[in-house]
Coordinates of C-alpha atoms and ligand atoms in Angstrom, one line a residue:
M1 CA 88.2 74.1 101.2
S2 CA 88.9 77.1 103.4
S3 CA 91.6 79.7 102.4
H4 CA 93.7 78.4 105.3
P5 CA 93.7 74.6 105.0
T6 CA 93.4 72.6 108.2
I7 CA 94.9 69.2 108.5
A8 CA 94.1 66.8 111.3
I9 CA 96.7 64.2 112.2
V10 CA 95.9 61.3 114.3
G11 CA 98.9 59.9 116.2
S12 CA 102.1 61.8 117.2
G13 CA 104.7 59.3 116.5
P14 CA 107.4 59.7 114.0
I15 CA 105.0 59.2 111.2
G16 CA 102.3 61.6 112.0
S17 CA 105.2 64.0 113.0
A18 CA 106.6 63.6 109.5
Y19 CA 103.3 64.6 107.7
A20 CA 103.0 67.5 110.2
R21 CA 106.5 68.7 109.3
V22 CA 106.5 68.3 105.3
L23 CA 103.0 69.6 105.1
I24 CA 103.3 72.9 107.0
E25 CA 106.7 73.5 105.5
A26 CA 105.1 73.0 101.9
V27 CA 101.9 74.6 102.5
P28 CA 102.5 78.1 103.7
D29 CA 99.2 78.9 105.2
A30 CA 98.2 75.4 106.3
H31 CA 97.3 74.8 110.0
V32 CA 98.1 71.0 111.6
V33 CA 96.3 69.9 114.6
M34 CA 97.7 66.7 115.8
F35 CA 95.7 64.6 118.5
E36 CA 97.6 61.8 120.6
A37 CA 95.7 59.4 123.0
G38 CA 98.4 59.4 125.2
P39 CA 100.0 61.8 127.5
Q40 CA 103.1 64.0 126.9
L41 CA 106.1 62.5 128.6
T42 CA 108.7 65.2 128.1
A43 CA 109.2 68.9 128.2
I44 CA 110.0 68.8 124.3
P45 CA 107.0 67.1 122.8
G46 CA 108.0 63.5 121.7
E47 CA 111.6 63.3 123.0
S48 CA 113.1 59.8 123.4
V49 CA 113.0 58.7 126.8
R50 CA 116.4 57.2 126.6
N51 CA 117.7 60.7 126.9
I52 CA 116.0 61.4 130.5
P53 CA 119.2 60.8 132.6
D54 CA 117.2 60.3 136.3
P55 CA 116.3 56.5 136.3
D56 CA 113.2 57.1 138.3
E57 CA 112.1 59.8 135.7
K58 CA 112.8 57.4 132.7
E59 CA 110.9 54.6 134.8
R60 CA 108.0 56.9 135.1
A61 CA 107.8 58.0 131.4
R62 CA 107.8 54.5 130.3
E63 CA 105.0 53.5 132.6
M64 CA 102.9 56.5 131.4
S65 CA 103.3 55.3 127.7
Q66 CA 101.5 52.0 128.9
G67 CA 97.9 53.4 128.1
P68 CA 95.1 53.6 130.8
Q69 CA 96.4 50.1 132.0
A70 CA 99.2 51.8 133.6
G71 CA 99.1 52.8 137.4
A72 CA 99.9 56.4 137.7
L73 CA 98.3 57.5 134.4
R74 CA 95.3 55.5 135.3
E75 CA 94.7 57.1 138.6
S76 CA 95.6 60.5 137.3
L77 CA 92.3 60.1 134.7
G78 CA 90.3 59.0 137.6
I79 CA 89.8 55.6 136.6
P80 CA 89.4 53.2 139.5
A81 CA 91.7 50.2 139.6
G82 CA 90.1 47.1 138.3
V83 CA 87.5 48.8 135.9
V84 CA 89.7 48.6 132.7
V85 CA 91.5 45.5 132.7
E86 CA 92.7 42.7 135.2
G87 CA 96.2 41.1 134.6
M88 CA 97.7 44.4 133.6
F89 CA 101.3 44.1 132.7
T90 CA 103.6 45.4 130.0
A91 CA 105.6 43.9 127.1
R92 CA 109.0 45.9 126.2
Q93 CA 109.6 48.9 128.3
G94 CA 107.3 51.6 127.3
T95 CA 105.1 49.6 125.4
H96 CA 101.6 47.7 126.4
L97 CA 100.4 44.3 125.0
I98 CA 97.4 44.4 122.7
D99 CA 96.2 41.0 124.3
F100 CA 96.9 41.8 128.0
G101 CA 94.5 39.0 129.1
G102 CA 91.6 41.1 130.9
Q103 CA 88.4 42.5 130.1
G104 CA 88.4 44.6 127.0
S105 CA 91.7 42.9 126.0
G106 CA 92.5 42.0 122.2
H107 CA 92.9 38.5 121.1
A108 CA 96.3 37.6 119.9
E109 CA 97.1 33.9 120.7
T110 CA 98.9 33.6 117.5
F111 CA 100.8 36.8 117.7
A112 CA 101.3 37.1 121.4
A113 CA 103.6 39.7 121.9
A114 CA 101.8 42.5 119.9
A115 CA 102.2 45.6 121.6
A116 CA 101.7 49.5 121.2
S117 CA 103.0 52.7 122.9
T118 CA 100.4 55.3 123.9
N119 CA 102.2 58.7 124.6
V120 CA 103.3 61.6 122.8
G121 CA 106.0 60.5 120.2
G122 CA 104.5 56.9 120.2
M123 CA 107.0 54.1 119.9
G124 CA 109.3 56.8 118.6
A125 CA 109.8 57.7 122.3
H126 CA 111.3 54.1 123.2
W127 CA 112.7 53.0 119.8
T128 CA 116.4 51.5 119.6
C129 CA 116.7 54.2 116.8
A130 CA 118.2 51.6 114.1
T131 CA 117.5 53.4 110.8
P132 CA 118.7 50.9 107.9
S133 CA 117.7 51.6 104.3
P134 CA 115.4 49.0 102.3
A135 CA 117.5 47.3 99.8
F136 CA 117.0 44.9 97.1
S137 CA 113.4 43.4 97.1
E138 CA 112.8 45.2 100.2
K139 CA 112.0 48.2 98.2
I140 CA 108.6 49.1 96.8
P141 CA 108.7 48.0 93.1
F142 CA 106.4 50.8 92.0
I143 CA 108.7 53.7 93.2
S144 CA 111.8 54.3 91.0
D145 CA 115.3 54.1 92.6
D146 CA 115.9 57.8 91.8
E147 CA 112.7 58.8 93.7
W148 CA 113.5 56.4 96.5
D149 CA 117.0 57.9 97.2
D150 CA 115.5 61.3 97.3
L151 CA 112.8 60.2 99.8
L152 CA 115.3 58.4 101.9
D153 CA 117.5 61.5 102.0
A154 CA 114.3 63.4 103.3
A155 CA 113.4 60.6 105.9
K156 CA 117.2 60.7 107.0
D157 CA 117.2 64.3 107.6
L158 CA 114.0 64.3 109.3
L159 CA 115.1 61.6 111.7
H160 CA 118.7 62.9 112.2
V161 CA 120.3 59.7 110.9
Q162 CA 124.0 59.1 111.5
D163 CA 125.6 56.4 109.4
A164 CA 128.7 56.1 111.3
A165 CA 127.7 56.1 114.9
F166 CA 130.2 55.1 117.6
A167 CA 132.7 54.4 114.4
D168 CA 135.4 55.5 116.6
S169 CA 134.9 52.8 119.2
A170 CA 137.8 50.4 119.0
V171 CA 135.9 47.8 120.6
G172 CA 133.0 48.4 117.8
E173 CA 135.6 48.2 115.2
G174 CA 137.1 44.8 116.4
I175 CA 133.7 43.4 116.4
R176 CA 133.2 44.3 112.8
S177 CA 136.6 42.8 112.1
L178 CA 135.8 39.5 113.7
L179 CA 132.2 39.2 111.9
E180 CA 133.9 40.2 108.6
E181 CA 136.5 37.3 109.0
E182 CA 133.7 35.1 109.8
F183 CA 131.0 36.1 106.9
G184 CA 132.9 38.6 104.6
A185 CA 133.7 36.0 101.8
E186 CA 130.1 35.1 101.7
L187 CA 128.6 38.6 101.5
P188 CA 128.3 40.9 98.2
E189 CA 130.6 44.0 97.9
G190 CA 129.0 46.8 100.3
Y191 CA 127.0 44.8 102.2
G192 CA 129.3 43.1 104.8
P193 CA 129.6 44.0 108.4
S194 CA 129.5 47.8 109.3
T195 CA 128.1 50.3 111.6
L196 CA 124.2 50.5 111.8
P197 CA 122.8 53.8 110.9
V198 CA 120.9 55.2 113.8
A199 CA 118.8 58.2 114.6
G200 CA 120.3 60.5 117.0
D201 CA 122.9 63.5 117.4
P202 CA 126.4 62.6 118.8
Q203 CA 127.1 64.8 121.5
P204 CA 130.7 66.4 122.0
D205 CA 131.2 64.1 125.0
G206 CA 130.9 61.1 122.8
T207 CA 127.2 60.1 124.0
M208 CA 124.2 60.1 121.7
R209 CA 121.1 62.5 121.9
W210 CA 118.7 59.8 120.7
A211 CA 116.1 61.1 118.2
G212 CA 112.4 60.9 118.7
A213 CA 109.3 62.5 117.3
D214 CA 110.7 65.7 118.6
V215 CA 113.3 66.0 116.0
V216 CA 111.0 65.2 113.0
L217 CA 108.6 67.8 114.4
G218 CA 111.7 70.3 114.7
P219 CA 110.8 73.8 114.2
L220 CA 107.0 72.9 115.1
V221 CA 107.8 72.4 118.7
D222 CA 110.4 75.3 118.9
P223 CA 108.2 78.3 120.3
T224 CA 110.7 80.6 118.6
S225 CA 109.8 79.5 115.1
P226 CA 106.9 81.1 113.2
L227 CA 106.2 77.6 112.2
S228 CA 105.2 76.6 115.7
Q229 CA 102.4 79.0 115.3
R230 CA 100.7 76.8 112.8
F231 CA 100.9 73.7 114.7
E232 CA 98.8 72.4 117.6
L233 CA 99.5 69.2 119.5
H234 CA 96.7 68.0 121.9
D235 CA 97.6 64.9 124.1
L236 CA 95.2 62.7 125.9
S237 CA 93.0 63.2 123.0
L238 CA 91.4 60.1 121.4
V239 CA 90.2 60.2 117.8
R240 CA 86.9 58.3 117.9
R241 CA 86.1 58.7 114.3
V242 CA 87.1 59.7 111.0
E243 CA 83.9 61.7 109.5
V244 CA 83.2 61.2 106.0
E245 CA 80.3 62.9 103.9
N246 CA 79.8 62.1 100.2
G247 CA 82.9 60.2 100.0
R248 CA 85.3 62.7 101.4
A249 CA 86.9 63.0 104.9
V250 CA 85.6 66.1 106.5
G251 CA 87.3 66.0 109.9
V252 CA 87.6 63.8 113.1
S253 CA 85.5 63.3 116.3
V254 CA 87.9 63.6 119.3
E255 CA 87.4 62.6 122.9
D256 CA 89.3 64.7 125.4
L257 CA 90.4 62.0 127.7
R258 CA 90.7 64.6 130.6
S259 CA 87.1 66.1 130.4
R260 CA 85.5 62.8 128.8
E261 CA 83.8 65.4 126.2
T262 CA 83.9 64.6 122.4
R263 CA 84.0 67.2 119.8
F264 CA 83.9 67.4 115.9
V265 CA 86.9 69.1 114.5
P266 CA 86.7 69.8 110.7
A267 CA 89.6 69.4 108.6
D268 CA 90.4 69.4 104.6
L269 CA 92.6 66.7 105.0
V270 CA 93.0 63.9 107.7
V271 CA 96.1 61.5 108.1
V272 CA 95.8 58.5 110.3
A273 CA 99.1 57.6 111.6
A274 CA 97.9 55.6 114.6
D275 CA 100.1 52.4 114.3
A276 CA 99.6 49.3 112.3
F277 CA 96.8 48.0 114.5
R278 CA 95.1 50.9 115.7
S279 CA 95.0 52.7 112.4
P280 CA 92.9 50.1 110.7
Q281 CA 91.0 49.8 113.7
L282 CA 90.1 53.6 113.7
L283 CA 89.2 53.3 109.9
W284 CA 86.9 50.3 110.5
A285 CA 85.3 52.2 113.6
S286 CA 84.7 54.9 111.0
G287 CA 83.1 52.6 108.6
I288 CA 85.8 52.7 105.9
R289 CA 86.7 49.1 105.3
P290 CA 88.6 48.3 102.1
S291 CA 88.9 44.5 102.1
A292 CA 92.5 44.4 102.7
L293 CA 92.1 46.6 105.7
G294 CA 94.0 44.9 108.7
R295 CA 95.1 41.9 106.2
Y296 CA 98.8 41.2 104.9
L297 CA 100.2 41.7 108.4
T298 CA 104.0 40.9 108.6
E299 CA 106.7 41.5 110.9
H300 CA 110.3 40.2 111.3
P301 CA 110.8 37.0 113.1
V302 CA 113.5 37.6 115.4
V303 CA 116.4 35.2 116.9
I304 CA 118.4 36.7 119.5
S305 CA 121.3 35.8 121.7
T306 CA 123.8 37.5 124.1
V307 CA 127.5 36.9 124.1
A308 CA 130.3 37.7 126.5
V309 CA 133.1 39.3 124.5
D310 CA 136.3 37.1 124.6
A311 CA 139.3 39.0 125.5
E312 CA 141.7 36.9 123.2
K313 CA 139.3 37.0 120.2
I314 CA 138.8 40.8 120.4
G315 CA 142.2 41.4 121.6
R316 CA 143.5 40.8 118.1
F317 CA 142.2 43.9 117.0
A318 CA 141.6 46.2 120.1
T319 CA 144.0 46.8 122.9
E320 CA 143.5 47.3 126.7
D321 CA 144.2 51.0 126.2
D322 CA 141.4 50.9 123.6
L323 CA 139.3 49.2 126.3
D324 CA 139.9 51.6 129.1
A325 CA 139.1 54.6 126.7
E326 CA 136.0 52.8 125.7
I327 CA 135.0 52.3 129.5
E328 CA 135.8 56.1 130.3
R329 CA 133.5 57.1 127.4
R330 CA 130.6 55.1 128.6
S331 CA 131.0 56.1 132.2
V332 CA 130.0 59.5 131.0
N333 CA 126.4 58.4 130.5
P334 CA 125.5 55.1 132.5
A335 CA 121.9 55.6 131.9
D336 CA 122.3 54.8 128.4
P337 CA 124.5 51.4 128.2
V338 CA 124.8 51.1 124.3
A339 CA 128.4 51.5 123.3
A340 CA 128.4 50.5 119.7
V341 CA 126.0 49.2 117.1
N342 CA 127.0 47.2 114.2
R343 CA 125.0 45.2 111.7
I344 CA 125.3 42.8 108.7
P345 CA 122.6 44.2 106.3
F346 CA 120.0 42.6 104.1
S347 CA 121.1 41.3 100.7
E348 CA 120.2 39.0 98.0
P349 CA 120.1 36.4 97.0
D350 CA 122.0 34.8 100.2
H351 CA 121.7 37.0 103.0
P352 CA 117.9 37.8 103.3
F353 CA 118.4 38.6 106.7
S354 CA 119.4 41.6 108.9
L355 CA 121.9 41.1 111.8
Q356 CA 121.9 43.8 114.5
V357 CA 124.9 43.9 116.9
M358 CA 124.6 46.1 120.1
Y359 CA 127.7 46.2 122.1
A360 CA 126.8 47.0 125.7
E361 CA 128.7 47.2 128.9
S362 CA 126.2 44.8 130.7
P363 CA 123.8 42.2 129.4
P364 CA 120.2 42.9 129.1
F365 CA 119.2 40.6 131.8
P366 CA 120.7 40.1 135.5
L367 CA 123.4 37.6 135.3
D368 CA 124.2 35.4 138.1
P369 CA 127.3 37.0 139.7
A370 CA 128.6 33.2 140.0
H371 CA 128.5 33.0 136.2
P372 CA 132.0 32.6 134.8
A373 CA 131.1 35.5 132.4
A374 CA 129.6 37.9 135.0
G375 CA 131.3 41.4 135.1
N376 CA 133.1 40.5 131.8
R377 CA 135.8 43.4 131.4
W378 CA 135.2 43.5 127.7
G379 CA 131.5 43.6 127.9
Y380 CA 128.6 41.8 125.9
V381 CA 126.9 42.0 122.7
N382 CA 123.1 41.5 122.2
M383 CA 122.6 40.3 118.6
G384 CA 119.7 39.6 116.7
Y385 CA 118.7 38.4 113.3
G386 CA 115.4 39.9 111.7
M387 CA 113.9 37.8 109.0
R388 CA 111.1 38.7 106.4
K389 CA 107.5 37.4 106.4
R390 CA 105.9 36.9 103.4
P391 CA 102.4 38.9 103.1
R392 CA 99.7 36.6 102.9
V393 CA 96.1 37.7 102.8
D394 CA 95.4 35.0 105.6
D395 CA 97.6 36.9 108.3
G396 CA 96.0 40.0 109.7
V397 CA 94.0 41.5 112.4
T398 CA 90.0 41.6 112.3
F399 CA 87.8 43.7 114.3
D400 CA 84.4 42.8 116.2
D401 CA 81.6 45.5 116.2
D402 CA 80.0 43.5 118.9
E403 CA 82.8 43.1 121.3
L404 CA 84.5 46.4 122.5
D405 CA 88.2 46.6 123.6
Y406 CA 89.1 48.7 126.7
R407 CA 88.9 51.8 124.6
G408 CA 85.3 51.2 123.4
F409 CA 86.8 50.2 120.0
P410 CA 85.6 47.0 117.8
N411 CA 87.9 44.5 119.4
M412 CA 90.9 43.1 117.8
T413 CA 91.8 39.5 116.7
I414 CA 95.1 38.7 115.3
E415 CA 95.3 35.7 112.9
Y416 CA 99.0 34.8 112.1
A417 CA 101.1 32.0 111.1
L418 CA 104.8 31.3 109.9
T419 CA 105.0 29.2 106.7
E420 CA 107.7 26.8 105.5
A421 CA 109.5 29.7 103.6
E422 CA 109.8 31.6 107.0
N423 CA 110.8 28.6 109.0
A424 CA 113.6 27.5 106.6
E425 CA 115.0 31.3 107.0
I426 CA 114.7 31.2 110.7
A427 CA 116.6 27.9 110.6
A428 CA 119.4 29.3 108.5
A429 CA 119.6 32.4 110.6
T430 CA 119.9 30.8 113.9
E431 CA 122.9 28.6 112.3
R432 CA 124.4 32.3 111.6
L433 CA 123.6 33.7 115.0
R434 CA 125.8 30.8 116.3
R435 CA 128.6 31.4 114.1
A436 CA 128.4 35.2 114.8
G437 CA 128.5 34.3 118.6
N438 CA 131.2 31.9 118.7
A439 CA 133.4 34.4 116.3
L440 CA 133.0 37.0 119.1
G441 CA 133.1 35.3 122.5
E442 CA 131.0 32.8 124.7
F443 CA 127.2 32.6 124.5
I444 CA 125.5 33.6 128.2
A445 CA 122.3 33.3 126.4
E446 CA 121.8 30.8 123.4
P447 CA 120.1 31.7 120.3
R448 CA 116.3 31.5 120.5
L449 CA 113.3 32.4 118.5
L450 CA 111.1 35.3 120.2
P451 CA 107.3 34.8 120.3
N452 CA 105.3 36.4 117.3
G453 CA 105.0 40.2 117.6
S454 CA 108.2 40.6 119.3
S455 CA 109.7 42.6 116.6
L456 CA 107.5 45.6 117.3
H457 CA 107.8 46.1 113.3
Y458 CA 104.3 45.4 112.2
M459 CA 103.8 46.1 108.7
G460 CA 101.2 45.6 106.0
T461 CA 98.0 46.1 107.5
T462 CA 97.4 49.5 105.7
R463 CA 99.4 48.7 102.5
I464 CA 99.9 50.8 99.7
G465 CA 99.5 49.2 96.1
V466 CA 99.0 50.4 92.6
A467 CA 95.4 49.5 91.9
D468 CA 92.2 49.3 94.0
D469 CA 92.0 45.5 93.5
G470 CA 91.4 44.3 97.1
T471 CA 95.1 43.8 97.9
S472 CA 96.0 47.3 99.3
V473 CA 94.4 49.9 101.5
A474 CA 95.9 53.0 99.9
D475 CA 97.1 54.3 96.5
P476 CA 101.2 54.7 96.0
W477 CA 100.7 57.9 97.6
S478 CA 99.0 56.6 100.8
R479 CA 95.5 57.8 99.9
V480 CA 92.9 55.5 101.2
W481 CA 90.9 54.1 98.4
G482 CA 87.6 55.5 97.8
V483 CA 88.0 58.2 100.4
D484 CA 89.0 61.6 99.5
G485 CA 91.2 63.7 101.7
L486 CA 92.1 60.7 103.7
L487 CA 95.6 59.5 104.1
V488 CA 97.1 56.5 106.3
G489 CA 100.7 56.6 107.4
G490 CA 103.1 54.2 109.3
N491 CA 104.7 50.8 109.0
G492 CA 101.2 49.3 108.0
T493 CA 101.8 51.0 104.5
I494 CA 104.8 48.8 103.9
P495 CA 103.5 46.1 101.2
T496 CA 106.9 44.2 100.8
A497 CA 108.4 41.3 102.6
N498 CA 111.7 42.6 104.3
A499 CA 114.2 42.5 107.1
M500 CA 115.1 46.0 108.0
N501 CA 113.8 48.2 110.9
P502 CA 110.7 49.8 109.0
T503 CA 110.7 53.3 110.5
L504 CA 112.9 54.9 108.1
M505 CA 111.0 53.4 105.1
S506 CA 107.7 54.6 106.8
V507 CA 108.9 58.2 107.0
A508 CA 110.2 57.9 103.5
I509 CA 106.6 56.7 102.5
A510 CA 105.2 59.7 104.6
V511 CA 107.2 62.2 102.8
R512 CA 105.8 60.9 99.5
G513 CA 102.4 61.1 100.7
A514 CA 102.8 64.5 102.2
R515 CA 104.4 66.0 99.1
K516 CA 101.5 64.7 96.9
A517 CA 98.9 66.2 99.3
A518 CA 100.4 69.3 99.5
E519 CA 99.9 70.1 95.9
P520 CA 96.1 70.5 95.9
L521 CA 96.3 72.3 99.3
R522 CA 98.9 75.0 98.2
Ligands
FAD1 P1 103.8 55.0 116.7 O1 105.2 55.5 117.0 O2 103.4 53.8 117.3 O3 102.7 56.2 117.1 C1 101.3 56.1 117.0 C2 100.8 56.9 117.9 O4 99.3 56.9 117.7 C3 100.6 56.4 119.4 O5 101.5 57.2 120.2 C4 99.4 56.1 119.7 O6 99.0 56.4 121.0 C5 98.4 56.9 118.8 N1 97.3 56.8 118.7 C6 96.6 55.5 118.4 N2 95.3 55.4 118.3 C7 95.1 56.8 118.3 C8 93.8 57.7 118.4 N3 92.5 56.9 118.0 N4 93.6 58.7 118.5 C9 94.9 59.6 118.7 N5 96.0 58.9 118.8 C10 96.0 57.5 118.7 N6 111.8 50.8 114.6 C11 113.0 51.0 113.8 O7 112.7 51.3 112.7 N7 114.1 50.7 114.3 C12 114.3 50.3 115.9 O8 115.6 50.3 116.1 C13 113.3 50.5 116.6 N8 113.1 49.8 117.9 C14 112.3 50.0 118.5 C15 112.3 49.3 119.8 C16 111.3 49.6 120.7 C17 111.4 49.3 122.2 C18 109.9 49.9 120.1 C19 108.7 49.8 121.1 C20 109.8 50.2 118.8 C21 110.9 50.3 118.0 N9 110.8 50.4 116.8 C22 112.1 50.4 116.0 C23 109.5 50.7 115.9 C24 109.2 52.2 115.9 O9 109.2 52.9 117.0 C25 108.1 52.4 115.2 O10 108.2 51.8 113.7 C26 107.7 53.8 114.9 O11 107.5 54.5 116.2 C27 106.2 53.8 114.1 O12 105.9 55.3 114.0 P2 104.2 55.3 113.8 O13 104.3 57.2 113.9 O14 103.8 55.1 112.6 O15 103.7 54.8 115.2

């Protein structure tokens, strides 16, 4: 090892950024080089695009995140139209599907909505910022409660988590009261309706500056901080291989997507945090193939609906004056329509689901102006139950060395099925969603189950475990079995069945991995 250790990080999302921050702070002379396949979207690297006030600029930032399938970025790279894919389209704003239907596309018939973001900040530039903590069996059994609490505190600091965002919204409070009336008696103490923790910084005018990888990187991207001298971020830089010699990762081969030149970058430690599909794909392409690689894929089956808030129902808890104040507050930031965020968290034994209730000024789809609920003065709630998926070796992604994807990597095929256990919980949650909607107002979109992959929370494909017994890819500190100096990070490391939004948990796991990796580097 050199006297100034070099750490190469693949991927600039919240997890790669957490590794960069913790390692630079913990190892005084370490130098971190981060590679990101996508472009930088904002002046501060990794900022949430939700903070961009201009709608056209926001739209452009989202399009630039859709990989070389997207128009302007593709043209800027000199890739002629039609060469890369046909049938180019996007999934959720800022993301691109893995199975986009054209040449070089992955195969995800059983997991059709599987998507990724390719930009500085990763999906963390587009996320909703919901950051609940894992509870009950969602937690990892081989990490003690005390350590978990400490790791979660560190992760919350990195992500700027607020436990009581929009808590002063009277309409938000009214929504919680109505849900409490409907469900309170059935839920354990401390697990009833509450504000949903979110990652962001409340502003003096009542709006939120949403958190992205920028806040996780913090001083690393602040040119006035000495820590920024030890951090390099290279956008449009696609890591093609993790290079391994004698059982040890020795660096990465990186293609500069502007010049199309590939170079070797030596490193004392390599961290792969390139999302739950592309991390295992990169390991596979590098010849690192533990048998659990890509397997045990889980996500959250999701049922969603939209409800117009009923004046009479909410009127028992909030006044017309409260509503006027709410409308006034929302008008400060029309580009960001979210007004209050509530939830009912996962609890056991009777509520193994996570309900997320977003209160907004407008529905998430165009509503026919003739609809009786169009222009509802009290606004709308978009609600969804997230459910758990039991990890099974049968679910996962495989890679084909003989068929390459649009980036020239072994192509992906996803195999995935819901079992009776999931179907029973989906039915139970759908019933509860109906009750929640009726408690709050009138459905303008009935509860419906979204296609597999819609949660954007893909887990398990590089799971951590206590033994190298074929059921995990990495050890409890995220060190890949059998290869020294190589860590994996991201939702793929989560081994449990759970219903909470996974980013906070993955950042906590990354903090654990980074602290351990720092020890020999110091
Ligand atoms: P990512 O953020 O996906 O970043 C991985 C990065 O690696 C990407 O930028 C990619 O381009 C890069 N990369 C891949 N391969 C290579 C390579 N070979 N070389 C170089 N770079 C590479 N989660 C929550 O917890 N709460 C939410 O409310 C929530 N809402 C969401 C809403 C939306 C619309 C989206 C899109 C996601 C949401 N998520 C949410 C998911 C959340 O964003 C992810 O959990 C989080 O971003 C994962 O972080 P990551 O760093 O592991 O991966």
